[in-house]
Amino acid sequence: MSIIPLFALPSGIEITACSPQEGVLCVSLLSTQPSSPCPFCGTAATRIHSHYQRRLTDLPSTGQPVRFQLSVRKFFCDESTCPRKIFTERLAPFVAPSARVTARLFQLVQIIGLATGGRLGQRVTDRMGVQTSRFTILRRIMALPTEPVGHVTHIGIDDFSFRRGRKFGTIVVDLQTHKILDVLPDRTADTSAAWMAAHPEIELVSRDRGGDYAAAARKAVPAATQTADRFHLLKNLGEALEGVLARHLAAHRKRQTETARASLIQTPQSGEPPKVLPKSSALSQAKREQRQAQYQHVVALREQGFSQTAIAEQVGVGHATVSRWLSNGTFPEQKPRPRSASVDPHLSQLVQRWKTGSSTVAELHRELVADGYSHQYNSVYRRLARFFPDGPKKRYTHSLPKEQKQQDATDPLPRPPVLARQAMFLFLRRPEELLAEEQETLALLRSLHPEVDQAYELVQQFAQMLRTLTGEQLDDWLEQVRASHIRELQGFVTGVKQDKEAVKAGLTLPASNGVVEGKVNKLKLIKRMGYGRAGFPLLRQRVLHAL
Ligand SMILES: [Zn+2]
């Protein structure tokens, strides 16, 4: 059986020998084309000048590195007017002149580089049996030619952070083709203006409200329409709304706590002495609510197919917590902390012993236990720590056992339905898309206070304007919000008024930075995989050539 098809060689190249040598498959190749075109004049040359050997690395075959020993020829150009007398035969597209790898291996490394970045790329190529280095991978990525931007009329522009909000770049997207046009190394007006100035054909710039991109567009493409992009409008409105909801939910919680306390004081149960709810209860209730909201968020993201790492990052809890919550399958109630009796009856004895400097907290604790007391080690430690603010810690550090750190979660109070942030999303969504349960929660929230109900009506009107592109209603809407005197929404209105033409355009023209946000997310993914020391040029290449 012929092995030629296994190596998929171009016609005119034959295999003369094939043998494994120290784990490498060595294949001898011979070029047999009867003629080769002169690279200068194009005349087909047939007269052979000499032979020489080229060593080439090819794609690995069944996990084995493949090395070609290729015998190629030099030809005479017999065209009398051609200044080139001798040339090496061309084997493109199989291999580029003077390359040491085949074109297909070159491309494979490029693709792996684009998908993974340098360092990870090398781990992938190692396992595939491709011998290359991180620097070669980086060079291959950088060698990719950048396509010229060409004619572009509608752009969306936004910033992204290189690392945790400390350094920013700019992304420019074609709103019609949804292609990333460019990535710029900062977000200054000068840089983006320079980019736009090179494209005087721009007719529309969708950008966030006010700020540097607006200034850049005014300067570089003054005739272009600017639109405040709907994504940011809705985001800003959501933030204002969250403020309204947070304020009313907090007031609601306070009312509940007060009612509950009053009822506990007034109605002692079955002859027990009246109890006053401990102060920490409101705090632990708030914590429990927060955890519950986080838990629900985790489950929702999981259902959408996000990885645990992505969920941990988005929800703001540890990876281990996400993993534990998902494997439990139910909301993880925390165990109430066992309460031990007060240490105070023994305090003077403890302090005496401590002052002599002869005992560690652990020893003191052991003695108390031996005497039949049921105190936790931590009770003793904490009491002494309070007594000697810099005492026990200095002499005896001991991290607290985990279960001791947890908060008391037993909580007899009815709780408000949701956190402000969740409530905000309920308020912004189309009412017809809500599940029955969500509709109940929404109704409950709206009944908290007339102001909350009014805020709901207002944000729904705004969302409606966005969806139906009815920006002509903006002035009416602004007036309604002003008249409502809802504090947090006034701030939003002020911002909108400062940029009203662009907001109106954003509410009227069918262009939105939603697509830009999608690209920013893709960019985040590439960023997370690292572009480290190779820096911005590598990030740009990977974004512009993303697979
Ligand atoms: Zn020639």
Coordinates of C-alpha atoms and ligand atoms in Angstrom, one line a residue:
M1 CA 0.0 0.0 0.0
S2 CA 1.2 3.4 -0.8
I3 CA 1.9 5.7 2.1
I4 CA 1.9 8.9 0.0
P5 CA -1.8 9.6 0.7
L6 CA -1.1 9.4 4.5
F7 CA 1.2 12.4 4.2
A8 CA -1.1 14.3 1.8
L9 CA 1.8 15.6 -0.3
P10 CA 1.3 17.9 -3.3
S11 CA 1.8 16.4 -6.7
G12 CA 5.4 16.5 -7.9
I13 CA 6.8 15.4 -4.5
E14 CA 7.5 11.7 -3.9
I15 CA 8.5 9.7 -0.9
T16 CA 11.8 7.8 -1.3
A17 CA 12.2 6.5 2.2
C18 CA 10.4 6.5 5.5
S19 CA 11.8 5.3 8.9
P20 CA 11.3 6.0 12.5
Q21 CA 14.4 7.4 14.2
E22 CA 14.4 8.0 18.0
G23 CA 10.7 8.7 18.1
V24 CA 10.7 10.9 15.1
L25 CA 9.2 9.8 11.8
C26 CA 11.8 10.7 9.2
V27 CA 10.5 10.9 5.6
S28 CA 12.8 11.5 2.6
L29 CA 11.1 13.5 -0.2
L30 CA 12.1 14.2 -3.7
S31 CA 10.8 17.0 -5.9
T32 CA 10.1 15.6 -9.4
Q33 CA 8.4 18.4 -11.2
P34 CA 9.8 18.5 -14.7
S35 CA 9.9 22.3 -14.6
S36 CA 9.7 25.2 -12.3
P37 CA 8.7 28.8 -13.1
C38 CA 11.4 31.5 -12.6
P39 CA 10.4 33.7 -9.7
F40 CA 11.6 36.8 -11.6
C41 CA 10.3 36.4 -15.2
G42 CA 7.9 33.5 -14.8
T43 CA 9.4 31.4 -17.6
A44 CA 9.2 27.6 -17.0
A45 CA 12.8 26.5 -16.4
T46 CA 13.8 22.9 -17.1
R47 CA 17.6 22.8 -16.9
I48 CA 18.7 21.7 -13.5
H49 CA 21.7 23.4 -12.0
S50 CA 22.1 21.4 -8.7
H51 CA 20.4 19.6 -5.9
Y52 CA 20.3 20.4 -2.2
Q53 CA 18.6 19.2 0.9
R54 CA 16.0 21.0 3.0
R55 CA 14.9 19.9 6.5
L56 CA 11.3 20.6 7.3
T57 CA 9.1 19.8 10.2
D58 CA 5.5 18.7 9.3
L59 CA 2.3 18.1 11.3
P60 CA 2.8 15.2 13.7
S61 CA 1.4 11.8 12.5
T62 CA -0.4 9.7 15.1
G63 CA 1.4 11.5 17.8
Q64 CA 4.8 11.2 16.3
P65 CA 6.8 14.2 15.2
V66 CA 7.4 14.1 11.4
R67 CA 10.6 15.4 9.8
F68 CA 11.0 15.7 6.1
Q69 CA 14.3 15.5 4.4
L70 CA 13.4 17.2 1.1
S71 CA 15.7 17.1 -1.9
V72 CA 15.1 20.2 -4.0
R73 CA 16.7 21.6 -7.1
K74 CA 18.2 24.8 -8.4
F75 CA 17.3 25.7 -12.0
F76 CA 18.9 27.8 -14.7
C77 CA 16.6 30.5 -16.1
D78 CA 17.2 30.3 -19.9
E79 CA 15.3 33.5 -20.7
S80 CA 18.0 35.6 -22.2
T81 CA 16.6 39.0 -21.0
C82 CA 16.1 37.8 -17.4
P83 CA 18.7 39.0 -14.9
R84 CA 18.1 36.0 -12.7
K85 CA 20.4 33.2 -13.9
I86 CA 19.9 30.6 -11.2
F87 CA 17.0 30.1 -8.8
T88 CA 15.7 27.6 -6.3
E89 CA 12.5 25.8 -7.2
R90 CA 9.3 27.1 -5.6
L91 CA 7.1 24.7 -3.6
A92 CA 4.4 27.1 -2.4
P93 CA 1.8 26.7 -1.1
F94 CA 3.3 23.5 0.5
V95 CA 6.2 25.3 2.0
A96 CA 7.3 28.9 1.9
P97 CA 10.8 29.8 0.6
S98 CA 13.4 29.2 3.3
A99 CA 10.8 28.1 5.9
R100 CA 11.7 25.3 8.2
V101 CA 8.2 24.1 8.7
T102 CA 5.5 23.2 6.3
A103 CA 2.8 25.8 5.7
R104 CA 0.2 23.6 7.3
L105 CA 2.2 23.3 10.6
F106 CA 2.7 27.0 10.5
Q107 CA -1.0 27.5 10.3
L108 CA -1.8 25.0 13.0
V109 CA 0.5 26.8 15.5
Q110 CA -1.1 30.0 14.5
I111 CA -4.6 28.7 15.2
I112 CA -3.6 27.2 18.6
G113 CA -1.9 30.5 19.4
L114 CA -5.1 32.5 18.6
A115 CA -7.2 30.1 20.6
T116 CA -5.0 29.9 23.7
G117 CA -2.3 32.5 23.8
G118 CA 1.4 31.8 24.1
R119 CA 2.0 30.0 27.4
L120 CA -1.1 27.7 27.3
G121 CA -0.5 27.2 23.6
Q122 CA 2.9 25.6 24.3
R123 CA 1.3 23.1 26.6
V124 CA -1.2 22.2 23.9
T125 CA 1.5 21.8 21.2
D126 CA 3.7 19.8 23.6
R127 CA 0.9 17.2 24.0
M128 CA 0.2 17.1 20.3
G129 CA 3.8 16.3 19.5
V130 CA 4.4 19.6 17.9
Q131 CA 7.8 21.0 18.9
T132 CA 7.6 24.7 19.2
S133 CA 8.2 27.4 21.8
R134 CA 6.0 30.0 23.4
F135 CA 7.9 32.7 21.5
T136 CA 7.4 31.0 18.2
I137 CA 3.7 30.8 18.9
L138 CA 3.6 34.5 19.7
R139 CA 5.6 35.3 16.6
R140 CA 3.1 33.3 14.5
I141 CA 0.2 35.2 16.0
M142 CA 1.9 38.6 15.4
A143 CA 2.6 37.6 11.8
L144 CA -1.1 37.5 10.9
P145 CA -1.8 40.4 8.6
T146 CA -4.4 42.8 9.9
E147 CA -7.2 43.3 7.4
P148 CA -7.8 47.0 6.5
V149 CA -11.0 48.3 8.1
G150 CA -12.4 49.6 4.8
H151 CA -15.7 51.6 4.5
V152 CA -17.6 51.8 7.7
T153 CA -20.6 54.0 8.5
H154 CA -22.1 52.9 11.8
I155 CA -19.8 52.3 14.7
G156 CA -20.3 51.3 18.3
I157 CA -17.5 52.3 20.7
D158 CA -16.9 51.4 24.3
D159 CA -14.2 50.8 26.8
F160 CA -13.0 47.6 28.5
S161 CA -10.6 47.0 31.3
F162 CA -7.3 45.3 30.8
R163 CA -7.2 44.3 34.5
R164 CA -9.8 44.9 37.1
G165 CA -10.7 48.4 36.3
R166 CA -7.3 49.8 36.6
K167 CA -6.3 50.2 32.9
F168 CA -8.7 50.6 30.0
G169 CA -8.7 50.1 26.3
T170 CA -11.3 50.8 23.6
I171 CA -13.2 48.5 21.3
V172 CA -14.7 49.6 18.1
V173 CA -17.4 47.5 16.4
D174 CA -19.1 47.8 13.1
L175 CA -22.8 48.0 14.0
Q176 CA -23.9 46.7 10.6
T177 CA -21.6 43.7 10.2
H178 CA -21.1 43.1 14.0
K179 CA -17.4 42.7 13.3
I180 CA -14.8 44.0 15.7
L181 CA -13.0 46.7 13.7
D182 CA -10.2 47.6 16.1
V183 CA -9.0 47.5 19.6
L184 CA -7.2 50.6 20.9
P185 CA -4.7 50.7 23.7
D186 CA -6.5 53.3 25.9
R187 CA -9.8 55.2 26.1
T188 CA -8.7 58.8 25.7
A189 CA -10.6 61.1 23.4
D190 CA -7.4 61.7 21.4
T191 CA -6.8 58.1 20.6
S192 CA -10.4 57.4 19.6
A193 CA -10.6 60.7 17.7
A194 CA -7.5 59.7 15.7
W195 CA -9.2 56.4 14.8
M196 CA -12.5 58.1 13.7
A197 CA -10.6 60.8 11.8
A198 CA -9.3 58.1 9.5
H199 CA -12.9 57.2 8.6
P200 CA -14.6 60.4 7.6
E201 CA -17.4 58.2 6.1
I202 CA -18.7 57.5 9.6
E203 CA -22.4 58.5 9.9
L204 CA -23.3 57.2 13.3
V205 CA -21.4 56.8 16.5
S206 CA -23.1 54.8 19.3
R207 CA -21.4 55.4 22.6
D208 CA -22.0 55.6 26.3
R209 CA -23.4 58.9 27.7
G210 CA -21.2 62.0 27.6
G211 CA -17.5 61.7 28.2
D212 CA -14.5 61.1 26.0
Y213 CA -16.0 59.2 23.1
A214 CA -18.6 61.9 22.6
A215 CA -15.9 64.6 22.5
A216 CA -13.8 62.4 20.1
A217 CA -16.8 62.0 17.7
R218 CA -17.6 65.8 17.8
K219 CA -14.0 66.5 16.9
A220 CA -13.2 63.8 14.4
V221 CA -16.6 63.3 12.6
P222 CA -18.7 66.3 13.5
A223 CA -21.3 65.5 10.9
A224 CA -22.0 62.1 12.3
T225 CA -25.1 61.4 14.5
Q226 CA -24.2 60.5 18.0
T227 CA -26.5 58.1 19.9
A228 CA -26.4 57.3 23.6
D229 CA -26.4 53.5 23.4
R230 CA -29.4 51.7 24.8
F231 CA -27.4 49.2 26.7
H232 CA -25.8 51.9 28.9
L233 CA -29.1 53.9 29.2
L234 CA -30.8 50.9 30.6
K235 CA -27.9 50.1 32.8
N236 CA -27.9 53.6 34.3
L237 CA -31.6 53.6 34.8
G238 CA -31.3 50.2 36.5
E239 CA -28.8 51.6 38.9
A240 CA -31.0 54.5 39.8
L241 CA -33.9 52.1 40.3
E242 CA -31.9 49.8 42.4
G243 CA -31.3 52.8 44.7
V244 CA -35.0 53.4 45.0
L245 CA -35.6 49.8 45.8
A246 CA -32.8 49.4 48.3
R247 CA -34.1 52.4 50.2
H248 CA -37.6 51.1 50.4
L249 CA -36.6 47.5 51.1
A250 CA -34.4 48.7 54.0
A251 CA -37.3 50.7 55.4
H252 CA -39.5 47.6 55.1
R253 CA -37.0 45.4 56.9
K254 CA -36.7 47.9 59.7
R255 CA -40.4 48.0 60.1
Q256 CA -40.5 44.2 60.2
T257 CA -37.8 43.9 62.8
E258 CA -39.5 46.4 65.0
T259 CA -42.8 44.7 64.8
A260 CA -41.2 41.3 65.5
R261 CA -39.3 42.6 68.5
A262 CA -42.4 44.2 69.9
S263 CA -44.4 41.0 69.6
L264 CA -41.6 39.0 71.2
I265 CA -41.5 41.3 74.2
Q266 CA -45.3 41.4 74.5
T267 CA -46.1 37.8 74.2
P268 CA -43.8 35.5 76.2
Q269 CA -44.5 31.9 75.3
S270 CA -45.7 29.3 77.8
G271 CA -44.7 31.2 80.9
E272 CA -41.1 31.8 79.9
P273 CA -39.5 35.1 80.7
P274 CA -39.9 37.7 77.9
K275 CA -37.0 37.6 75.5
V276 CA -35.6 40.5 73.5
L277 CA -34.4 39.6 70.1
P278 CA -30.7 39.8 70.0
K279 CA -29.2 42.7 68.0
S280 CA -27.2 40.5 65.8
S281 CA -30.4 38.9 64.4
A282 CA -31.1 41.6 61.9
L283 CA -27.6 41.4 60.7
S284 CA -27.7 37.6 60.3
Q285 CA -31.0 37.9 58.6
A286 CA -29.5 40.3 56.1
K287 CA -26.6 37.9 55.6
R288 CA -28.9 35.0 55.1
E289 CA -30.8 36.9 52.5
Q290 CA -27.7 37.8 50.7
R291 CA -26.5 34.2 50.7
Q292 CA -29.9 33.1 49.5
A293 CA -29.8 35.6 46.6
Q294 CA -26.3 34.5 45.8
Y295 CA -27.4 30.9 45.8
Q296 CA -30.3 31.5 43.4
H297 CA -28.0 33.5 41.2
V298 CA -25.5 30.6 41.1
V299 CA -28.2 28.1 40.2
A300 CA -29.6 30.3 37.5
L301 CA -26.2 30.8 35.9
R302 CA -25.5 27.1 36.1
E303 CA -28.7 26.5 34.2
Q304 CA -27.5 28.8 31.6
G305 CA -24.5 26.7 31.2
F306 CA -21.8 28.8 32.8
S307 CA -18.7 27.2 34.3
Q308 CA -18.2 27.1 38.0
T309 CA -15.3 29.5 37.7
A310 CA -17.3 32.0 35.6
I311 CA -20.1 31.7 38.2
A312 CA -17.8 32.3 41.1
E313 CA -16.5 35.4 39.4
Q314 CA -19.8 36.8 38.5
V315 CA -21.6 36.1 41.8
G316 CA -18.6 37.1 43.9
V317 CA -18.3 34.0 46.0
G318 CA -15.4 31.5 46.2
H319 CA -15.1 28.7 43.7
A320 CA -15.4 26.1 46.5
T321 CA -18.6 27.7 47.7
V322 CA -20.1 27.5 44.2
S323 CA -19.1 23.8 44.0
R324 CA -20.5 23.0 47.4
W325 CA -23.8 24.8 46.7
L326 CA -24.3 23.1 43.4
S327 CA -23.5 19.6 44.7
N328 CA -25.9 20.1 47.7
G329 CA -28.8 21.0 45.4
T330 CA -30.6 23.0 48.0
F331 CA -30.2 26.3 49.7
P332 CA -27.5 25.7 52.3
E333 CA -28.9 26.8 55.7
Q334 CA -26.1 27.5 58.1
K335 CA -26.0 25.7 61.4
P336 CA -26.8 27.8 64.4
R337 CA -23.8 28.4 66.5
P338 CA -23.7 26.5 69.7
R339 CA -23.9 29.0 72.5
S340 CA -21.8 28.3 75.5
A341 CA -22.4 29.9 78.9
S342 CA -20.6 33.1 79.8
V343 CA -17.0 32.9 80.9
D344 CA -17.4 35.8 83.2
P345 CA -17.9 33.9 86.5
H346 CA -14.3 32.6 86.0
L347 CA -12.9 35.8 84.6
S348 CA -11.0 37.0 87.7
Q349 CA -9.4 33.6 88.0
L350 CA -8.5 33.6 84.3
V351 CA -7.0 37.0 84.4
Q352 CA -4.9 36.2 87.4
R353 CA -3.5 33.1 85.7
W354 CA -2.9 35.1 82.5
K355 CA -1.1 37.9 84.3
T356 CA 1.4 35.5 85.8
G357 CA 2.3 34.7 82.2
S358 CA 2.6 31.0 82.8
S359 CA -0.3 29.7 80.8
T360 CA -1.5 29.7 77.3
V361 CA -5.2 30.1 76.5
A362 CA -5.3 26.5 75.5
E363 CA -4.0 25.5 78.9
L364 CA -6.5 27.7 80.7
H365 CA -9.3 26.3 78.6
R366 CA -8.3 22.7 79.3
E367 CA -8.2 23.5 83.1
L368 CA -11.7 24.9 82.9
V369 CA -13.0 21.9 81.0
A370 CA -11.3 19.6 83.5
D371 CA -13.2 21.4 86.3
G372 CA -16.4 20.5 84.5
Y373 CA -17.2 23.7 82.6
S374 CA -18.6 23.5 79.1
H375 CA -16.9 26.6 77.6
Q376 CA -15.6 26.6 74.1
Y377 CA -12.0 27.4 73.6
N378 CA -13.0 30.5 71.6
S379 CA -15.1 31.9 74.5
V380 CA -12.1 31.9 76.7
Y381 CA -9.9 33.3 74.0
R382 CA -12.3 36.0 73.0
R383 CA -13.0 37.1 76.6
L384 CA -9.3 37.3 77.3
A385 CA -8.7 39.1 74.1
R386 CA -11.2 41.8 75.1
F387 CA -9.5 42.1 78.5
F388 CA -6.0 42.3 77.1
P389 CA -6.5 43.9 73.7
D390 CA -3.0 42.9 72.5
G391 CA -2.5 40.0 74.9
P392 CA -3.6 36.5 73.9
K393 CA -3.2 37.2 70.2
K394 CA 0.5 38.0 70.6
R395 CA 1.2 35.0 72.7
Y396 CA -1.0 32.4 71.2
T397 CA -2.4 32.6 67.7
H398 CA -4.9 30.1 66.7
S399 CA -7.3 30.3 63.7
L400 CA -10.8 29.6 64.6
P401 CA -12.4 26.3 63.5
K402 CA -14.6 26.9 60.5
E403 CA -18.0 26.1 62.0
Q404 CA -17.3 28.6 64.8
K405 CA -17.0 31.4 62.3
Q406 CA -20.5 30.9 60.9
Q407 CA -23.3 33.2 61.9
D408 CA -26.4 32.4 63.7
A409 CA -29.0 31.8 61.0
T410 CA -32.0 30.9 63.0
D411 CA -34.4 33.7 62.3
P412 CA -38.0 33.9 63.3
L413 CA -38.9 37.0 61.1
P414 CA -40.7 37.1 57.9
R415 CA -38.3 38.5 55.4
P416 CA -38.7 40.8 52.5
P417 CA -39.0 38.9 49.2
V418 CA -35.8 39.8 47.4
L419 CA -32.7 42.0 47.3
A420 CA -32.8 45.3 45.6
R421 CA -30.7 44.1 42.7
Q422 CA -33.1 41.1 42.0
A423 CA -36.1 43.4 42.4
M424 CA -34.5 45.8 39.9
F425 CA -34.4 43.1 37.2
L426 CA -38.0 42.2 37.9
F427 CA -39.0 45.8 37.4
L428 CA -37.2 46.1 34.1
R429 CA -38.4 42.9 32.4
R430 CA -41.5 42.7 30.3
P431 CA -44.4 41.9 32.7
E432 CA -45.7 39.2 30.3
E433 CA -42.4 37.4 30.5
L434 CA -42.5 36.9 34.3
L435 CA -43.4 33.6 35.9
A436 CA -46.4 33.5 38.2
E437 CA -44.1 33.4 41.2
E438 CA -42.2 36.4 39.9
Q439 CA -45.4 38.3 39.3
E440 CA -46.4 37.7 42.9
T441 CA -43.0 39.1 44.1
L442 CA -43.4 42.0 41.8
A443 CA -46.9 42.8 43.2
L444 CA -45.6 42.5 46.7
L445 CA -42.7 44.9 45.9
R446 CA -45.0 47.4 44.3
S447 CA -47.3 47.4 47.3
L448 CA -44.4 48.4 49.6
H449 CA -44.8 52.1 49.0
P450 CA -46.7 54.3 46.5
E451 CA -43.2 55.6 45.4
V452 CA -42.1 52.1 44.5
D453 CA -45.2 51.6 42.5
Q454 CA -44.7 54.9 40.7
A455 CA -41.0 54.0 40.0
Y456 CA -42.2 50.8 38.4
E457 CA -44.6 52.6 36.0
L458 CA -41.8 55.1 35.1
V459 CA -39.1 52.5 34.3
Q460 CA -41.6 50.4 32.3
Q461 CA -42.5 53.4 30.2
F462 CA -38.8 54.0 29.6
A463 CA -38.2 50.4 28.7
Q464 CA -41.2 50.6 26.3
M465 CA -39.7 53.7 24.6
L466 CA -36.5 51.7 24.1
R467 CA -38.2 48.7 22.7
T468 CA -40.5 50.6 20.4
L469 CA -38.0 53.3 19.4
T470 CA -40.4 56.1 20.4
G471 CA -37.8 58.7 21.5
E472 CA -40.3 61.5 20.8
Q473 CA -41.9 60.6 24.1
L474 CA -38.7 61.4 26.0
D475 CA -39.6 65.0 27.0
D476 CA -42.9 63.9 28.5
W477 CA -41.2 61.1 30.4
L478 CA -38.5 63.4 31.8
E479 CA -41.2 65.7 33.0
Q480 CA -43.1 62.9 34.7
V481 CA -40.0 61.8 36.5
R482 CA -39.2 65.3 37.6
A483 CA -42.7 65.7 39.0
S484 CA -42.5 62.3 40.8
H485 CA -39.7 63.7 43.1
I486 CA -38.3 60.2 43.4
R487 CA -34.8 61.1 44.6
E488 CA -32.7 58.5 42.8
L489 CA -34.4 58.9 39.5
Q490 CA -33.7 62.7 39.5
G491 CA -30.0 61.9 39.1
F492 CA -30.7 59.8 36.0
V493 CA -32.9 62.6 34.5
T494 CA -30.1 65.2 35.1
G495 CA -27.7 63.0 33.3
V496 CA -30.1 62.4 30.4
K497 CA -30.8 66.1 30.0
Q498 CA -27.1 66.9 29.6
D499 CA -26.9 64.5 26.6
K500 CA -30.5 64.8 25.4
E501 CA -30.0 64.8 21.7
A502 CA -27.9 61.7 21.8
V503 CA -30.3 59.9 24.1
K504 CA -33.2 60.8 21.9
A505 CA -31.3 59.5 18.9
G506 CA -30.5 56.3 20.9
L507 CA -34.2 55.9 21.6
T508 CA -35.2 56.5 18.0
L509 CA -32.5 54.9 15.8
P510 CA -32.2 51.1 15.5
A511 CA -28.5 51.0 16.6
S512 CA -27.4 49.8 19.9
N513 CA -24.2 48.9 21.7
G514 CA -25.7 45.6 22.8
V515 CA -23.6 44.1 20.1
V516 CA -20.6 45.9 21.4
E517 CA -21.2 44.6 24.9
G518 CA -21.3 41.1 23.4
K519 CA -17.9 41.7 21.8
V520 CA -16.5 43.1 25.1
N521 CA -17.5 39.8 26.7
K522 CA -15.7 37.8 24.1
L523 CA -12.7 40.0 24.6
K524 CA -12.9 39.3 28.4
L525 CA -12.6 35.6 27.6
I526 CA -9.5 36.2 25.5
K527 CA -8.1 38.5 28.2
R528 CA -8.6 35.9 30.8
M529 CA -6.6 33.4 28.9
G530 CA -3.7 35.8 29.1
Y531 CA -1.7 38.0 26.9
G532 CA 0.7 38.8 29.7
R533 CA 4.1 40.1 28.9
A534 CA 3.4 40.2 25.2
G535 CA 1.0 42.9 26.0
F536 CA -1.5 44.9 24.1
P537 CA -0.3 44.1 20.5
L538 CA -0.9 40.4 21.2
L539 CA -4.4 41.0 22.7
R540 CA -5.3 43.1 19.6
Q541 CA -4.1 40.4 17.2
R542 CA -6.1 37.7 19.1
V543 CA -9.2 39.9 19.2
L544 CA -9.1 40.8 15.6
H545 CA -8.4 37.3 14.5
A546 CA -10.5 35.5 17.1
L547 CA -11.7 32.1 15.8
Ligands
ZN1 ZN 13.8 34.3 -15.2

